[in-house]
Tab-separated table of C-alpha atoms in Angstrom:
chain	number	residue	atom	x	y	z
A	1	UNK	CA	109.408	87.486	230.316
A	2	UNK	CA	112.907	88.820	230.383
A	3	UNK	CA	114.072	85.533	232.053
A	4	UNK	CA	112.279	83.559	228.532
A	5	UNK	CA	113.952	86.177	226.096
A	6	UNK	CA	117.385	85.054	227.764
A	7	UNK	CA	116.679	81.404	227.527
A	8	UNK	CA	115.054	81.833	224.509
A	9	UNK	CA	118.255	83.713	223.223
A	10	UNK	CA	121.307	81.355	224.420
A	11	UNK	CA	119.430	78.051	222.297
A	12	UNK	CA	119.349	80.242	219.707
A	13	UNK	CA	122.553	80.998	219.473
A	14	UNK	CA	123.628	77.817	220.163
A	15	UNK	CA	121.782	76.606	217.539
A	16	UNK	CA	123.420	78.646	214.935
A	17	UNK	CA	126.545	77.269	216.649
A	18	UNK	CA	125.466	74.083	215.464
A	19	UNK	CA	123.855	72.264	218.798
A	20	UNK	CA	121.552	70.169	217.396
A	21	UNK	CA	119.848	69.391	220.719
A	22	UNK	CA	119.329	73.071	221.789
A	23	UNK	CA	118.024	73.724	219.109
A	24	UNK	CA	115.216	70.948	219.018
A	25	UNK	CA	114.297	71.935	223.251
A	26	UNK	CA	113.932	75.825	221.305
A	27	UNK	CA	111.716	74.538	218.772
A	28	UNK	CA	109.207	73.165	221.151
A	29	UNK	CA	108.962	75.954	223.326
A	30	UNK	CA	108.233	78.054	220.211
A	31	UNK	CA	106.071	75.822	218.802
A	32	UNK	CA	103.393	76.361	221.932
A	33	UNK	CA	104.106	79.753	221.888
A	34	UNK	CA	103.063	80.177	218.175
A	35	UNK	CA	100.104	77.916	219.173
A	36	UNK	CA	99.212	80.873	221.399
A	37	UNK	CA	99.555	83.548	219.254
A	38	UNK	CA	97.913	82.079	216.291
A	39	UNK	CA	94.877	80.744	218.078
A	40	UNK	CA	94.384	84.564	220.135
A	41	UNK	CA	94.489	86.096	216.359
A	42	UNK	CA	92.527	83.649	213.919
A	43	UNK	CA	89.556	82.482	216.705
A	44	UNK	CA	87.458	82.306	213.923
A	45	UNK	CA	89.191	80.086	211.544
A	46	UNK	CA	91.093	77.730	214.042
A	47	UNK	CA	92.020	74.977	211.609
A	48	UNK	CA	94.536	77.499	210.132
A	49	UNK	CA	96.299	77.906	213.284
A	50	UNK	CA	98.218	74.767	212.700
A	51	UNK	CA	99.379	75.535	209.170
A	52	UNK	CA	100.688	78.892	210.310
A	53	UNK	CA	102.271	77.343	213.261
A	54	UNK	CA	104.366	74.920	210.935
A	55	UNK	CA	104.897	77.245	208.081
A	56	UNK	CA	106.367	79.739	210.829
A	57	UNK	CA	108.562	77.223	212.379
A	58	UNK	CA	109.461	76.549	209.338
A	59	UNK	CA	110.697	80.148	207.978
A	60	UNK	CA	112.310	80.329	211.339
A	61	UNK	CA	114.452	77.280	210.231
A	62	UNK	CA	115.255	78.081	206.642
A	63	UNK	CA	116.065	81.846	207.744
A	64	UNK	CA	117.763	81.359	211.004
A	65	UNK	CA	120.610	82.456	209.476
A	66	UNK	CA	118.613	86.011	209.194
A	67	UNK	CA	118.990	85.862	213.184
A	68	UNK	CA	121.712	88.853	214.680
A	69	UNK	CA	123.092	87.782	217.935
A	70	UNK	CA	122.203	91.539	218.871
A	71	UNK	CA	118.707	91.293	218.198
A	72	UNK	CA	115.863	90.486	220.810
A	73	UNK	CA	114.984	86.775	220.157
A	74	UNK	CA	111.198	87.247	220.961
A	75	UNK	CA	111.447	89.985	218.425
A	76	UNK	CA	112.870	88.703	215.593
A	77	UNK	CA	110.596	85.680	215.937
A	78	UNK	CA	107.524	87.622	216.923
A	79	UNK	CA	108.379	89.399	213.253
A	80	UNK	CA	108.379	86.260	211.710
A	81	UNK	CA	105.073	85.517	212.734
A	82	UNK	CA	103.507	88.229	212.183
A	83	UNK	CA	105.089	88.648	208.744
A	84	UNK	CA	103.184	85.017	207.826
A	85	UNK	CA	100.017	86.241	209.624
A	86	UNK	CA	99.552	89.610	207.615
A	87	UNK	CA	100.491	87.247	204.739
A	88	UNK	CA	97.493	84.620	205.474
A	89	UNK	CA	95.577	87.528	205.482
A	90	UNK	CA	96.510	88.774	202.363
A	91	UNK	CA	95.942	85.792	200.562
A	92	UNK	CA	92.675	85.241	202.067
A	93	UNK	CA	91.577	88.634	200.873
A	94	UNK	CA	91.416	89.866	204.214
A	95	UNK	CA	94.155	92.829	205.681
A	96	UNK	CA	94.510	92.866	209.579
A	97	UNK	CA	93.667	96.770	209.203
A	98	UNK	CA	90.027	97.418	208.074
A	99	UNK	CA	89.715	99.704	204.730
A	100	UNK	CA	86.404	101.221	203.229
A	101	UNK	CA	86.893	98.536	200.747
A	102	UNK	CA	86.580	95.727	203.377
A	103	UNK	CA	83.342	96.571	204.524
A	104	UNK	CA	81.568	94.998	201.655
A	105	UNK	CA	83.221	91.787	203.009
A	106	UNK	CA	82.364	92.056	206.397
A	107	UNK	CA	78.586	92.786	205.621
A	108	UNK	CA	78.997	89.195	203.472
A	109	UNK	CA	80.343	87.452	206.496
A	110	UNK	CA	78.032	88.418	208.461
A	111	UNK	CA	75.219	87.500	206.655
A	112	UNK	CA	76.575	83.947	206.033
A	113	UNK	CA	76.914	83.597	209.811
A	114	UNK	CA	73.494	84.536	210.497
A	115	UNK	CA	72.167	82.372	207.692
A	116	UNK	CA	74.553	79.699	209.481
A	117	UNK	CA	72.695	80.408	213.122
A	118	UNK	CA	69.700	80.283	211.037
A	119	UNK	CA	70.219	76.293	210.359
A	120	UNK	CA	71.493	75.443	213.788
A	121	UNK	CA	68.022	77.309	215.037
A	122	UNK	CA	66.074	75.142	212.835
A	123	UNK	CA	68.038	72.145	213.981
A	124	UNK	CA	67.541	73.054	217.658
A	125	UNK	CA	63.721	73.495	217.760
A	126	UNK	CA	63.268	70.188	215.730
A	127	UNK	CA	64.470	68.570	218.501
A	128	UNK	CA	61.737	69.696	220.747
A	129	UNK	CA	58.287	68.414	221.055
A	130	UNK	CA	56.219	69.493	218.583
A	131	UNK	CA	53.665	71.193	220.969
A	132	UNK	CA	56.077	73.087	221.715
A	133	UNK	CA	57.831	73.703	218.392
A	134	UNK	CA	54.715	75.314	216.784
A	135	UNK	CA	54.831	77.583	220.321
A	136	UNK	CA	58.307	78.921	219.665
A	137	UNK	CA	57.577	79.060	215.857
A	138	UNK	CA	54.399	81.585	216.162
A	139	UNK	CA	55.939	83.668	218.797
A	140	UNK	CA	59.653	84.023	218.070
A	141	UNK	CA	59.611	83.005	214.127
A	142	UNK	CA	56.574	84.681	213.015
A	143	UNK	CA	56.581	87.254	215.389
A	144	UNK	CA	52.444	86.665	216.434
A	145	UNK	CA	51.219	87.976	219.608
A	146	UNK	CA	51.136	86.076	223.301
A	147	UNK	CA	47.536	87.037	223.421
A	148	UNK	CA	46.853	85.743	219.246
A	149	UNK	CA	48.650	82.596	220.379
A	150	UNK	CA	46.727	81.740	223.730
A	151	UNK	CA	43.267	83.075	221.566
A	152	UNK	CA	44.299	79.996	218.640
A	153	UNK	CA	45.336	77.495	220.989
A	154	UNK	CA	42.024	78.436	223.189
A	155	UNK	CA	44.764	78.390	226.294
A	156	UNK	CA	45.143	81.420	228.825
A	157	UNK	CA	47.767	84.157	228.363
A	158	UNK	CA	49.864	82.961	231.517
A	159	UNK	CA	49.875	79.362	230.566
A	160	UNK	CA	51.316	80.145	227.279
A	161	UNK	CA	53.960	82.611	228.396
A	162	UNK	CA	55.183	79.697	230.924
A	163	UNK	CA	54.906	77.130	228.044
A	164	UNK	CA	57.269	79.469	226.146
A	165	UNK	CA	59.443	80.681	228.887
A	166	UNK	CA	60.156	76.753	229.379
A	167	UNK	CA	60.518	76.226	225.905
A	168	UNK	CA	63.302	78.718	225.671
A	169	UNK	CA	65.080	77.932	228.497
A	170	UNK	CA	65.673	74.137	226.699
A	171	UNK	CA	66.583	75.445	223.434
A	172	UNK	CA	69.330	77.615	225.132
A	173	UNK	CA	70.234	74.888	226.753
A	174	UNK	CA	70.805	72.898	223.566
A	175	UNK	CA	73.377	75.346	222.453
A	176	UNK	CA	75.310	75.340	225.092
A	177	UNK	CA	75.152	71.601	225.000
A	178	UNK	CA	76.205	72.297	221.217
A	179	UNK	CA	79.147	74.489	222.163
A	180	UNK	CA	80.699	71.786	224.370
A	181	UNK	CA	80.394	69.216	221.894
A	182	UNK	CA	82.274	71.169	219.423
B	1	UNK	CA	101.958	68.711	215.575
B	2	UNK	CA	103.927	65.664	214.795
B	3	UNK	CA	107.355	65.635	216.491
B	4	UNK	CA	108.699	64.094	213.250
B	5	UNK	CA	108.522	67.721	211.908
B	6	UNK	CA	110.910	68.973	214.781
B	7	UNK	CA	113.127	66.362	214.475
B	8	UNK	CA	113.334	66.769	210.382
B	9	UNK	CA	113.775	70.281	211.500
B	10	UNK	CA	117.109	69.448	213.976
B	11	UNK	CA	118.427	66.432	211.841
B	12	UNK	CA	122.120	68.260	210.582
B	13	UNK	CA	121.745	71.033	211.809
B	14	UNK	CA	125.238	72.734	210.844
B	15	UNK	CA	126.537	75.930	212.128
B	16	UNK	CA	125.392	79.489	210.752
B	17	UNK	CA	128.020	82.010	209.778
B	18	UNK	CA	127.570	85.526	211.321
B	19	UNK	CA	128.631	86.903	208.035
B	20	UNK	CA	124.767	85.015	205.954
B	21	UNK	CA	122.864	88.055	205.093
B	22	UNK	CA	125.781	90.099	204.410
B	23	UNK	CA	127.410	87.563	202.108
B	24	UNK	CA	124.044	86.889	200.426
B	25	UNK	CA	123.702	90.433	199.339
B	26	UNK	CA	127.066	90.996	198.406
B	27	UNK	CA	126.839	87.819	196.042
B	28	UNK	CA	123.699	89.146	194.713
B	29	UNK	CA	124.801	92.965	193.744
B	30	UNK	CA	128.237	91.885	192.911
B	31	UNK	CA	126.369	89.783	189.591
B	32	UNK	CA	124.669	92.825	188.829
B	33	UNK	CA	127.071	95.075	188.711
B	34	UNK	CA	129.912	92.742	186.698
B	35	UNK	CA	126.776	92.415	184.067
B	36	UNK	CA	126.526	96.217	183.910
B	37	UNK	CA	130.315	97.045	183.393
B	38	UNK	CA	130.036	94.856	180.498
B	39	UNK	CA	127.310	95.958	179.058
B	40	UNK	CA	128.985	99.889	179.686
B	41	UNK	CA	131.777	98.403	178.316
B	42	UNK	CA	130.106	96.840	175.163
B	43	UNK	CA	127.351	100.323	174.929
B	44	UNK	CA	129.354	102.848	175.884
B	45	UNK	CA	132.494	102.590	176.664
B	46	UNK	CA	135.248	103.754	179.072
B	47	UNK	CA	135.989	107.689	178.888
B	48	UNK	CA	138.698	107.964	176.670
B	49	UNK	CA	140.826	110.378	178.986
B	50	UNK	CA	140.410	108.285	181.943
B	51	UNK	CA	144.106	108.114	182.113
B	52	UNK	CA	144.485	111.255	182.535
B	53	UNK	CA	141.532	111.610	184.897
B	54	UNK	CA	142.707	109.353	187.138
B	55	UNK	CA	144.928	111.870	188.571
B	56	UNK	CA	141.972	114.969	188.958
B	57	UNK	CA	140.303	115.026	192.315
B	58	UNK	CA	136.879	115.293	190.399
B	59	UNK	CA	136.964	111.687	188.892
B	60	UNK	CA	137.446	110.326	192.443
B	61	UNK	CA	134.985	112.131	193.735
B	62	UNK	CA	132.371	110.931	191.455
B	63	UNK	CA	133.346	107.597	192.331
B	64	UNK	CA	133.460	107.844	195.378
B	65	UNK	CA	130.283	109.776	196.210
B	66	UNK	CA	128.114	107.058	194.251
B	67	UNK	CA	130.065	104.414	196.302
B	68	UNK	CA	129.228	106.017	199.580
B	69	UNK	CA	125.384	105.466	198.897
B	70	UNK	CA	125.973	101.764	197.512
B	71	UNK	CA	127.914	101.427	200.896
B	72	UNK	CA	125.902	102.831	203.359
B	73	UNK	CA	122.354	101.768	201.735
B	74	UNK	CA	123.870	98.406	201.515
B	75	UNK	CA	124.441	97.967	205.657
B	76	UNK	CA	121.165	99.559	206.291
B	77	UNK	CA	119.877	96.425	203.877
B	78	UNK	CA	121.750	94.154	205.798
B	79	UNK	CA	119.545	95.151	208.833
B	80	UNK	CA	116.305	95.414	207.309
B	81	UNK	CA	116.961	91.955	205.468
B	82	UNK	CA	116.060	90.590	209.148
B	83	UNK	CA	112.837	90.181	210.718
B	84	UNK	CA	112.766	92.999	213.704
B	85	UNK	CA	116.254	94.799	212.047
B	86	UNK	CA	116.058	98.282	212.170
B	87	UNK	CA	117.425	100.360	209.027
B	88	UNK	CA	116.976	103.947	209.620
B	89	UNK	CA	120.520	103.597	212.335
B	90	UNK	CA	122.471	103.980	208.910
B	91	UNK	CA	120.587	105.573	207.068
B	92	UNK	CA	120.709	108.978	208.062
B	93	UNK	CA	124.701	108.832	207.301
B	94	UNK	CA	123.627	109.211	203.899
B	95	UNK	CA	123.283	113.100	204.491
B	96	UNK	CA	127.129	113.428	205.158
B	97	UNK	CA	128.187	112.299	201.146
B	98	UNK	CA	125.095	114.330	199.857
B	99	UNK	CA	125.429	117.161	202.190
B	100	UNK	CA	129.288	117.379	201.512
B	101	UNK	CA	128.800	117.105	197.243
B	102	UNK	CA	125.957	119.763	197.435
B	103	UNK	CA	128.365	122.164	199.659
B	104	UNK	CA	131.063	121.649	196.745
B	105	UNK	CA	128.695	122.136	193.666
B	106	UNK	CA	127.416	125.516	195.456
B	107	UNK	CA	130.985	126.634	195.989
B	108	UNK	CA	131.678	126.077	192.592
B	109	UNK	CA	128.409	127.392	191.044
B	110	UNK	CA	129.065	130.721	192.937
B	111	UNK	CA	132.713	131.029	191.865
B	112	UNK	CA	131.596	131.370	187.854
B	113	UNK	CA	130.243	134.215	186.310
B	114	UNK	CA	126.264	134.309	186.654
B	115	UNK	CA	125.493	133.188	183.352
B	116	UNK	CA	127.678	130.230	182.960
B	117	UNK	CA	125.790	128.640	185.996
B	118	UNK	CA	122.566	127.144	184.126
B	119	UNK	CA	125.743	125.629	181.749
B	120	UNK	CA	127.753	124.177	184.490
B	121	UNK	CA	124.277	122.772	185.994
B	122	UNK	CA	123.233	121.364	183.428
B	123	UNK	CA	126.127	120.224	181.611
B	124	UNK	CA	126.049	118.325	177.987
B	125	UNK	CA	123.627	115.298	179.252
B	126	UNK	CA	121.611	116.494	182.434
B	127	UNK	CA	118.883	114.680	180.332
B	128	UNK	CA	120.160	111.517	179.680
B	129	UNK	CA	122.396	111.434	182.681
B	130	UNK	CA	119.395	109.946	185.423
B	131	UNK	CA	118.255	107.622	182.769
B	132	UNK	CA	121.552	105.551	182.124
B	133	UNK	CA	122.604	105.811	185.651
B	134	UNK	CA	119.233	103.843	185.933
B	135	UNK	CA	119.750	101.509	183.551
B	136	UNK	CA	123.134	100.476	185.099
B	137	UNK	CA	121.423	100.485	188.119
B	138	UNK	CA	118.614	97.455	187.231
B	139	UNK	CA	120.957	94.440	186.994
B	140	UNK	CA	122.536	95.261	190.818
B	141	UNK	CA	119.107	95.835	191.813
B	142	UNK	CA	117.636	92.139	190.241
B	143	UNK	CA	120.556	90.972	191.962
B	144	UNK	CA	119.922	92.369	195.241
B	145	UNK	CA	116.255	91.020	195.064
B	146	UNK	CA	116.927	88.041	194.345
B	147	UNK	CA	119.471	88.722	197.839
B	148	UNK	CA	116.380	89.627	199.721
B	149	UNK	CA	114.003	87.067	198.779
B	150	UNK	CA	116.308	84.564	200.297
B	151	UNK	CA	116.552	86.503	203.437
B	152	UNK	CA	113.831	87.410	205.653
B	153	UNK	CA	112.850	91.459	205.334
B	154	UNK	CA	109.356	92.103	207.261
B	155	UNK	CA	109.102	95.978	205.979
B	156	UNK	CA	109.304	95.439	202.458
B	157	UNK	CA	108.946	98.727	201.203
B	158	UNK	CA	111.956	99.896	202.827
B	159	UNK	CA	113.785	97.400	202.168
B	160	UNK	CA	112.618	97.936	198.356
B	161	UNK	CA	113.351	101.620	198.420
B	162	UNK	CA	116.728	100.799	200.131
B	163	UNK	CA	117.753	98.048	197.631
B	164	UNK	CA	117.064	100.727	195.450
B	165	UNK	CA	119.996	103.110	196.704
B	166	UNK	CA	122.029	100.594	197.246
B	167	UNK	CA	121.416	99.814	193.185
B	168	UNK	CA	121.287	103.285	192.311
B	169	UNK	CA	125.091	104.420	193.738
B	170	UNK	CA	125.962	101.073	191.854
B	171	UNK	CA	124.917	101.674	188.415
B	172	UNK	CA	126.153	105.463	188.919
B	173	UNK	CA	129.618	104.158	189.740
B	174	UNK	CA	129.757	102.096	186.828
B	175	UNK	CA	127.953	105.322	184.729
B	176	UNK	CA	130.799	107.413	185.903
B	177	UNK	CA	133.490	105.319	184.558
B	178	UNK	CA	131.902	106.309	180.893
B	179	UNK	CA	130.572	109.969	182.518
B	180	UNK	CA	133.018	113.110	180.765
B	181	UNK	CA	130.862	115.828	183.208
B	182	UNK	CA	133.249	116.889	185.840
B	183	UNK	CA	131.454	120.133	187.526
B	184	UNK	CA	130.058	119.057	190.653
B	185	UNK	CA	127.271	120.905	190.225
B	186	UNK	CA	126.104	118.402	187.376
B	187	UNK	CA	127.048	115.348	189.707
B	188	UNK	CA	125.099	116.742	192.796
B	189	UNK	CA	121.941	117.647	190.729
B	190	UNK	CA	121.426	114.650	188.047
B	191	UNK	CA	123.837	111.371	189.621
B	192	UNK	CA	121.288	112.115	192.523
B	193	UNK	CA	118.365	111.919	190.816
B	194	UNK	CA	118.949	109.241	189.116
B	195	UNK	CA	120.384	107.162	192.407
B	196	UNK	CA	116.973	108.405	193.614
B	197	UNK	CA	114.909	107.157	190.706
B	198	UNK	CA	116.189	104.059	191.092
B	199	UNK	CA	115.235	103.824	195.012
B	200	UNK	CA	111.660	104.762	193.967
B	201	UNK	CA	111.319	102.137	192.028
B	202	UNK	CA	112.627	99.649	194.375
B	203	UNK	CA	110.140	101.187	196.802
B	204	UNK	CA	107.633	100.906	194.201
B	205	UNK	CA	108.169	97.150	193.226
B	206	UNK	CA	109.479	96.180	197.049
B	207	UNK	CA	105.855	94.741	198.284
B	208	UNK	CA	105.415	92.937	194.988
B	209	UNK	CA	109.022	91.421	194.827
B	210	UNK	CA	110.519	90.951	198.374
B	211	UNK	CA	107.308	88.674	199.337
B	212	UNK	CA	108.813	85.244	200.569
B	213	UNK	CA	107.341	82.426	201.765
């Protein structure tokens, strides 16, 4: 850590001094760094992380001259960051620190999401057999019994909780297939 | 990312002078103030015994006690103009000028007779006095935000409210030149408020008009 803020540090300042080449080796080792540290904060909305990476790199070049030789590089940087992540947060209507006011929003994400795992449900079972989509249906869906299911499909209890048990164990499997993919 | 960027990023690359931010906010207040001495000039006016003035420690005093807050609000800007700078180190100094003006206007207040103290308080203008120090004080504040907003400040509320100071001792420097209240009293009570007034609003407006992207 100390050893990076050093290196880190004497580019830096020899980029102010004008070495071109310093300064491009310092660019790319902050450019995975601010990979890092925008991907651990925006995990949800990971196609932004990119954007902030470049604008960042990008205030860091137009205000280097902001830079004092006495300051902690990783600092001043890490500010910089920051400064355009509370900033993509503002403009997205969203504040890194949760007020009363923001709990209106959250309850409105989270409803979208679950209507979202809603669809990928519905996408999942249709790719099962149908024998065993109107299983999963009854029982998980429209919440009927084991015992009103086995009674309809004249079937024993046991048979049908196996059917079901199987039947879940594939869909699960399709998400994490899913996850993967993605 | 493409490496294109980077390299756009390194092509001429020239060297940085140690000396940016502090340049960049002297260019900015230094517009704002020659813009209010002309407008005191045009508006007001000189004091028309500042000849003689020149020469009583009271007129120097003034000056120099709204000075001392453009000055030392003005290097504590120059730190929080960069990301990570830290402006409370200066400050705190700002206690010596007010501490040392207040310690004056007491001395004097309880060397007149009881009931000529509300007078020397309050003066001719106590009024009017935080109002046009104000006014003097807007164009070196537009000037220093414009300063900021090409630097980098992260905490922009204090970097508003100290802008603001900075401002404020400005416009009272160039309200002093016009100023004919010479008890300290007057100075420590209503140049202060208005200084202060002036660092509200810049805390006030600082979110709003520091933002850079």
């Amino acid at each position: 850590m100390e050893a990076t803020e050093a290196n880190l540090k004497a580019l830096m300042i020899a980029a102010l001094d004008g070495d071109s080449a310093a300064y491009r080796v310092l660019l790319e080792m902050l450019q995975t760094r601010l990979q890092l540290f925008f991907q651990r904060r925006l995990s949800r909305e990971l196609d932004a992380v990119d954007d902030l990476v470049q604008e960042t790199m990008l205030a860091i070049h137009t205000r280097r001259g902001t830079y004092d030789r006495s300051l902690m590089f990783t600092a001043w940087s890490f500010a910089i960051a920051r400064y355009k992540l509370v900033d993509h947060f503002r403009r997205n209507g969203r504040k890194p620190t949760m007020s009363l006011d923001e709990a209106g929003f959250l309850f409105v994400n989270d409803e979208s999401a679950s209507v979202d795992a809603r669809h990928d449900i519905d996408r999942a079972i249709g790719r099962l057999p149908a024998a065993t989509q109107a299983l999963i249906r009854d029982i998980k869906l429209r919440e009927l019994s084991i015992s009103e299911v086995a009674k309809a499909r004249g079937a024993s209890e046991a048979a049908v909780r196996v059917a079901l048990h199987r039947a879940m164990k594939k869909l699960g499997s399709q998400f994490k297939g899913n996850r993967v993919e993605k | 990312m493409k490496s294109d960027f980077l390299q756009t990023l390194s092509m001429d690359l020239g060297p940085v002078s140690r000396w940016f931010v502090a340049r960049r906010l002297l260019v900015g207040i230094s517009g704002g103030v020659v813009i209010s001495a002309v407008l005191m000039l045009l508006l007001l006016g000189v004091r028309p015994d500042v000849w003689r003035m020149v020469g009583a420690g009271v007129f120097w005093l003034k000056q120099a006690y709204a000075l001392a807050f453009t000055v030392i609000a003005g290097l504590s800007a120059e730190r929080l103009a960069r990301p990570s700078g830290d402006g409370r180190r200066w400050i705190i100094w700002l206690l010596v000028p007010f501490v040392f003006v207040l310690g004056v206007a007491s001395l004097q207040l309880a060397n007149v007779a009881p009931d000529s103290r509300v007078p020397m308080l309050m003066g001719q203008s106590a009024s009017l006095c935080p109002w046009q120090v104000l006014f003097f004080a807007i164009p070196p504040l537009v000037g220093l935000v414009w300063a900021m907003r090409g630097l980098a400040p992260t905490r922009l509320r204090e970097a508003g409210a100290v802008i603001g100071l900075a401002a404020g001792g400005a416009g009272a420097f160039i309200y002093a030149l016009h100023c004919t209240e010479d008890a300290v009293p007057f100075l420590a009570a209503w140049y202060t408020v208005g200084i202060l007034t002036c660092a509200l609003l810049g805390w006030a407006v600082g979110p709003l008009l520091l933002r850079w992207r």
